[in-house]
Coordinates of C-alpha atoms in Angstrom, one line a residue:
M1 CA -33.7 -31.7 -70.9
K2 CA -36.5 -29.7 -69.7
R3 CA -36.0 -25.8 -71.8
T4 CA -36.3 -23.5 -68.6
G5 CA -37.4 -19.7 -69.4
V6 CA -36.9 -16.9 -67.0
V7 CA -39.2 -14.1 -66.6
L8 CA -37.3 -11.4 -64.7
V9 CA -39.7 -8.4 -63.4
A10 CA -37.7 -5.1 -63.3
A11 CA -40.8 -2.8 -63.8
G12 CA -41.2 -0.6 -60.9
D13 CA -40.6 3.1 -60.3
F14 CA -38.3 2.0 -57.6
S15 CA -39.7 5.7 -56.0
R16 CA -38.6 4.4 -52.1
M17 CA -35.4 3.9 -53.0
K18 CA -35.0 7.5 -54.9
E19 CA -32.5 5.8 -56.9
F20 CA -32.5 3.2 -60.3
K21 CA -32.5 -0.3 -58.5
P22 CA -31.5 -2.5 -60.8
L23 CA -28.1 0.0 -61.8
L24 CA -27.2 -0.2 -58.5
P25 CA -23.5 -1.7 -57.5
F26 CA -23.4 -5.2 -56.7
E27 CA -20.6 -7.4 -56.5
D28 CA -18.3 -7.0 -59.9
S29 CA -21.2 -5.0 -61.6
T30 CA -24.8 -4.1 -60.8
I31 CA -27.9 -5.7 -59.6
A32 CA -29.3 -5.9 -62.8
L33 CA -26.1 -7.5 -64.8
H34 CA -25.2 -10.0 -61.9
I35 CA -28.8 -11.4 -62.0
V36 CA -28.6 -11.8 -65.6
T37 CA -25.2 -13.0 -65.8
M38 CA -25.7 -15.8 -63.3
L39 CA -28.7 -17.0 -65.4
K40 CA -26.9 -16.9 -68.4
Q41 CA -24.5 -19.0 -67.1
L42 CA -27.5 -21.4 -66.0
K43 CA -27.9 -22.1 -69.7
L44 CA -31.4 -20.7 -69.3
D45 CA -33.3 -19.5 -72.5
P46 CA -35.3 -17.7 -72.9
V47 CA -34.4 -14.9 -70.3
L48 CA -36.9 -12.3 -70.8
V49 CA -36.6 -8.9 -68.6
V50 CA -40.1 -7.0 -68.0
T51 CA -38.9 -3.5 -67.9
G52 CA -40.9 -0.1 -66.6
Y53 CA -39.2 2.9 -64.9
Q54 CA -36.5 4.0 -67.0
G55 CA -36.8 0.9 -69.6
E56 CA -34.7 2.3 -72.2
E57 CA -31.7 2.6 -70.0
L58 CA -32.0 -0.5 -68.6
E59 CA -32.1 -2.3 -72.3
K60 CA -28.7 -0.3 -73.2
H61 CA -26.9 -1.6 -69.8
L62 CA -28.1 -5.2 -71.1
F63 CA -28.0 -5.1 -74.2
H64 CA -25.0 -7.2 -74.7
T65 CA -26.1 -10.0 -72.5
G66 CA -28.6 -11.2 -75.6
V67 CA -31.5 -11.2 -72.9
R68 CA -34.9 -10.3 -74.5
F69 CA -36.8 -6.8 -73.2
L70 CA -40.7 -6.4 -72.6
K71 CA -41.9 -2.8 -71.5
N72 CA -44.8 -2.8 -69.1
E73 CA -46.0 0.7 -70.4
R74 CA -48.7 0.8 -67.1
Y75 CA -46.1 -0.2 -64.9
E76 CA -46.9 3.2 -62.7
E77 CA -50.4 2.0 -62.6
T78 CA -50.0 -2.0 -62.2
E79 CA -48.5 -4.4 -59.7
L80 CA -45.8 -6.4 -60.0
F81 CA -47.9 -9.8 -60.7
D82 CA -49.0 -8.0 -64.0
S83 CA -45.5 -7.6 -64.8
V84 CA -45.0 -11.5 -64.1
C85 CA -48.2 -12.3 -66.3
M86 CA -46.9 -10.1 -69.2
G87 CA -43.7 -12.0 -69.5
I88 CA -45.3 -15.3 -68.6
E89 CA -47.8 -14.6 -71.7
A90 CA -44.9 -13.9 -73.9
I91 CA -42.3 -16.7 -73.4
W92 CA -44.7 -19.7 -71.9
Q93 CA -44.8 -21.6 -75.4
E94 CA -41.2 -21.6 -76.0
C95 CA -40.4 -23.6 -73.1
D96 CA -41.2 -26.3 -70.5
R97 CA -40.6 -24.7 -66.9
I98 CA -40.2 -20.8 -66.2
L99 CA -38.5 -19.5 -63.4
L100 CA -40.3 -16.2 -61.9
L101 CA -37.7 -13.9 -60.3
S102 CA -37.8 -9.9 -59.2
V103 CA -34.6 -7.6 -59.6
D104 CA -35.3 -7.0 -56.0
V105 CA -33.9 -10.3 -55.2
P106 CA -30.2 -10.0 -56.4
A107 CA -28.7 -12.2 -53.5
V108 CA -29.6 -15.7 -54.5
L109 CA -26.6 -18.0 -55.0
P110 CA -25.9 -20.0 -58.1
D111 CA -26.2 -23.4 -56.3
T112 CA -29.6 -22.4 -55.1
F113 CA -31.0 -21.9 -58.6
R114 CA -29.4 -25.3 -59.5
K115 CA -31.1 -26.9 -56.7
V116 CA -34.7 -25.6 -57.9
L117 CA -34.1 -26.5 -61.5
M118 CA -33.2 -30.5 -60.1
V119 CA -37.3 -30.7 -59.1
D120 CA -39.5 -32.2 -61.4
A121 CA -42.7 -30.7 -60.0
D122 CA -45.8 -28.5 -61.4
M123 CA -44.6 -25.7 -59.1
V124 CA -41.7 -24.6 -57.1
Q125 CA -41.5 -22.5 -54.1
T126 CA -38.4 -22.0 -52.1
T127 CA -37.8 -21.5 -48.5
C128 CA -34.9 -20.7 -46.0
G129 CA -35.5 -21.1 -42.6
G130 CA -38.9 -22.0 -43.3
K131 CA -39.4 -18.8 -44.5
R132 CA -40.8 -18.5 -47.7
G133 CA -38.7 -17.2 -50.7
H134 CA -39.2 -15.1 -53.6
L135 CA -37.5 -17.4 -56.3
V136 CA -40.4 -19.7 -57.6
M137 CA -40.6 -22.3 -60.8
V138 CA -43.4 -23.2 -62.4
R139 CA -44.5 -25.5 -65.5
S140 CA -45.4 -23.3 -68.6
S141 CA -48.9 -24.5 -68.8
I142 CA -49.8 -24.1 -65.1
A143 CA -47.9 -20.5 -65.3
H144 CA -50.4 -19.7 -68.1
E145 CA -53.0 -20.7 -66.0
L146 CA -52.0 -18.2 -63.3
C147 CA -52.2 -15.4 -65.5
A148 CA -56.1 -16.0 -65.1
Y149 CA -56.2 -15.5 -61.3
T150 CA -57.8 -11.9 -60.5
G151 CA -57.2 -11.5 -56.9
S152 CA -55.2 -9.4 -54.9
G153 CA -52.9 -11.7 -53.4
G154 CA -49.9 -11.5 -56.2
I155 CA -48.1 -14.5 -57.5
Q156 CA -48.2 -16.4 -53.9
E157 CA -51.6 -16.5 -53.6
A158 CA -52.3 -17.3 -57.3
M159 CA -50.1 -20.2 -57.1
E160 CA -51.9 -21.6 -53.9
T161 CA -55.4 -21.1 -55.4
C162 CA -54.7 -22.5 -58.7
G163 CA -55.8 -26.1 -57.9
H164 CA -52.0 -27.5 -58.6
V165 CA -49.7 -28.9 -56.0
V166 CA -46.8 -26.4 -54.8
T167 CA -43.6 -28.3 -53.6
S168 CA -41.6 -26.6 -51.3
L169 CA -38.0 -26.7 -51.3
E170 CA -35.7 -25.9 -48.3
V171 CA -32.5 -23.9 -49.4
D172 CA -29.6 -23.0 -47.2
D173 CA -29.7 -19.3 -49.1
W174 CA -31.1 -16.2 -47.0
G175 CA -30.7 -14.6 -50.3
V176 CA -34.2 -16.0 -51.6
T177 CA -35.6 -14.3 -48.8
W178 CA -33.9 -10.9 -48.9
N179 CA -35.7 -8.2 -51.4
V180 CA -34.6 -4.5 -51.4
N181 CA -37.3 -2.4 -51.2
T182 CA -35.4 0.4 -49.3
R183 CA -31.9 1.9 -49.5
E184 CA -31.4 0.6 -46.0
D185 CA -32.3 -2.7 -47.1
Y186 CA -29.8 -2.3 -50.0
E187 CA -27.1 -1.4 -47.6
A188 CA -27.8 -3.9 -44.9
L189 CA -27.7 -6.6 -48.1
I190 CA -24.4 -5.4 -49.4
Q191 CA -22.9 -6.2 -46.1
K192 CA -24.6 -9.3 -45.6
N193 CA -23.2 -10.9 -49.0
F194 CA -19.8 -9.6 -48.2
S195 CA -20.0 -11.4 -45.0
R196 CA -20.3 -14.6 -46.9
G197 CA -17.3 -13.9 -48.9
E198 CA -19.4 -12.9 -52.1
G199 CA -17.3 -9.7 -52.4
Y200 CA -18.2 -6.2 -51.9
P201 CA -19.5 -3.7 -54.7
V202 CA -16.8 -2.5 -57.2
H203 CA -17.0 1.9 -57.4
P204 CA -14.7 4.4 -58.5
R205 CA -12.6 6.4 -56.5
V206 CA -11.1 9.5 -57.5
Q207 CA -9.4 12.5 -55.6
V208 CA -9.0 16.1 -57.4
Q209 CA -6.0 17.7 -56.5
L210 CA -4.4 21.2 -58.0
A211 CA -0.5 21.7 -58.9
A212 CA 1.2 24.5 -60.2
K213 CA 4.9 23.9 -59.8
E214 CA 4.1 21.2 -56.7
T215 CA 1.0 19.9 -55.9
F216 CA -0.8 22.4 -53.3
F217 CA -4.1 21.7 -53.0
G218 CA -6.5 19.2 -52.5
P219 CA -9.8 18.0 -50.5
G220 CA -7.6 18.4 -46.8
T221 CA -7.0 22.0 -47.7
A222 CA -9.9 22.6 -49.1
Q223 CA -11.4 21.5 -46.1
L224 CA -9.0 23.8 -43.9
L225 CA -10.0 26.8 -45.7
E226 CA -13.5 26.3 -45.5
M227 CA -13.5 25.7 -42.0
I228 CA -11.5 28.9 -41.6
D229 CA -14.1 31.0 -43.4
K230 CA -16.8 29.4 -40.9
T231 CA -15.0 29.6 -37.6
G232 CA -12.8 32.9 -38.4
S233 CA -10.2 31.5 -37.0
I234 CA -6.7 29.1 -38.3
Q235 CA -5.8 27.7 -34.9
V236 CA -9.9 26.8 -34.3
A237 CA -10.1 25.3 -37.9
C238 CA -6.9 23.3 -37.3
Q239 CA -8.2 21.8 -33.9
E240 CA -11.9 20.9 -35.5
M241 CA -9.7 19.0 -38.4
G242 CA -7.6 17.2 -36.0
L243 CA -4.3 19.5 -37.2
S244 CA -1.7 20.8 -35.9
Y245 CA -1.2 24.9 -36.0
S246 CA 2.1 24.5 -37.8
K247 CA 0.6 22.2 -40.1
G248 CA -2.0 24.1 -41.1
S249 CA -0.1 27.5 -41.5
H250 CA 2.2 25.3 -43.7
R251 CA -0.6 24.4 -46.0
I252 CA -1.9 27.9 -46.3
K253 CA 1.8 29.1 -47.1
M254 CA 2.0 26.2 -49.3
V255 CA -1.0 27.4 -51.5
E256 CA -0.3 31.2 -51.5
K257 CA 3.2 30.3 -52.5
E258 CA 2.3 28.4 -55.2
L259 CA -0.9 31.1 -56.9
G260 CA 1.2 34.1 -56.0
F261 CA -1.2 35.7 -53.8
P262 CA -3.2 35.3 -50.5
V263 CA -6.0 33.0 -50.1
V264 CA -6.3 33.8 -46.1
Q265 CA -6.7 37.3 -44.7
R266 CA -5.1 37.6 -41.1
R267 CA -6.4 40.5 -38.6
A268 CA -4.3 41.6 -35.8
G269 CA -5.9 41.5 -32.3
G270 CA -7.2 44.8 -30.8
V271 CA -10.4 46.1 -29.6
G272 CA -12.5 43.8 -32.1
G273 CA -10.2 40.9 -31.4
G274 CA -8.4 38.9 -34.0
G275 CA -9.0 36.1 -36.4
S276 CA -8.7 35.1 -39.8
V277 CA -11.0 35.2 -42.9
L278 CA -10.8 33.8 -46.6
T279 CA -9.9 36.6 -49.2
E280 CA -12.3 37.1 -52.2
E281 CA -9.6 34.9 -54.1
G282 CA -9.8 32.2 -51.4
R283 CA -13.3 31.8 -51.7
R284 CA -13.2 31.6 -55.5
L285 CA -10.5 28.9 -55.3
V286 CA -12.5 26.6 -52.9
S287 CA -16.0 27.4 -55.1
C288 CA -14.2 26.6 -58.1
Y289 CA -12.3 23.7 -56.9
N290 CA -16.0 22.2 -55.2
E291 CA -17.5 22.3 -58.5
L292 CA -14.5 20.7 -60.6
V293 CA -14.7 17.8 -57.9
Q294 CA -18.6 17.3 -58.2
K295 CA -18.0 17.3 -62.3
V296 CA -15.1 15.2 -62.2
R297 CA -17.6 12.9 -60.1
E298 CA -20.6 13.1 -62.2
S299 CA -17.6 12.1 -65.2
T300 CA -16.0 9.2 -63.8
Q301 CA -19.3 7.5 -62.7
E302 CA -20.5 7.7 -66.6
L303 CA -17.0 6.7 -67.4
Y304 CA -16.9 3.8 -65.2
K305 CA -20.3 2.5 -66.3
S306 CA -18.9 2.5 -69.8
C307 CA -15.5 0.5 -69.1
F308 CA -17.1 -1.6 -66.4
A309 CA -20.5 -2.4 -68.2
R310 CA -19.8 -6.0 -68.7
G311 CA -18.8 -6.7 -65.3
L312 CA -15.4 -8.6 -64.5
R313 CA -16.6 -12.1 -64.5
E314 CA -17.2 -14.3 -67.9

């Protein structure tokens, strides 16, 4: 059986995403862990991850998988093809063939990888609906030759101009053509992947409530107090939130009963008109609660990453 290695490139700075793309949620884990887990299940070896931006964080995230790492220290100055070549040079003598893949393409199905692996050809280019895919496989000796390419067309042009036959493999998997470059790409991919039954990204959800003798404060009541302070009216605030006046007033009374001091100051009508504003204690309550919520969310994300670092699938 031919030994097939993998070069998985995750060396970009991901500035267009404004988030670290490899660690974005995908199915039951993250983009990077999802891809690596699938490659390991297919018994591919070696799997080399070429890192760059936040490389240490990615290595820590994938350490337990047993993959190798190679950092492109010049990731800010170089192109994707440069990282591909770094990976090829590192493993081409250890395997017969090399799969080339980017972390930008997380939705390729396992069966698609299996179909590619069944093809005995110098170079295999996946397509879907006639559109060229981002998953390719190359014989190791030829992959090494590709690294001599000096043009600006990247891996695709290097393959087309190297003098070897490129075998096109049509697959029924739009995942080979869908790469994630922007937040909009990512969100659309999540929806499309979910529609084909592959699951929606798992993420933690917590709600912070305050309790004294009884539970008396949560996100809805915090929003009500903020709206009162903004509009100067309990009635208007309730209308904006779709609450009845009696229900809104009950929430306020509940808060004041549990705390033992007023959080809303009501002004009677007169020359200047009536209305309501938060007391200083009321404003402090909302401010402290919002700060607590933000810190709980941040802590929860870190705890989630720690507890679910390996995903849910074996």
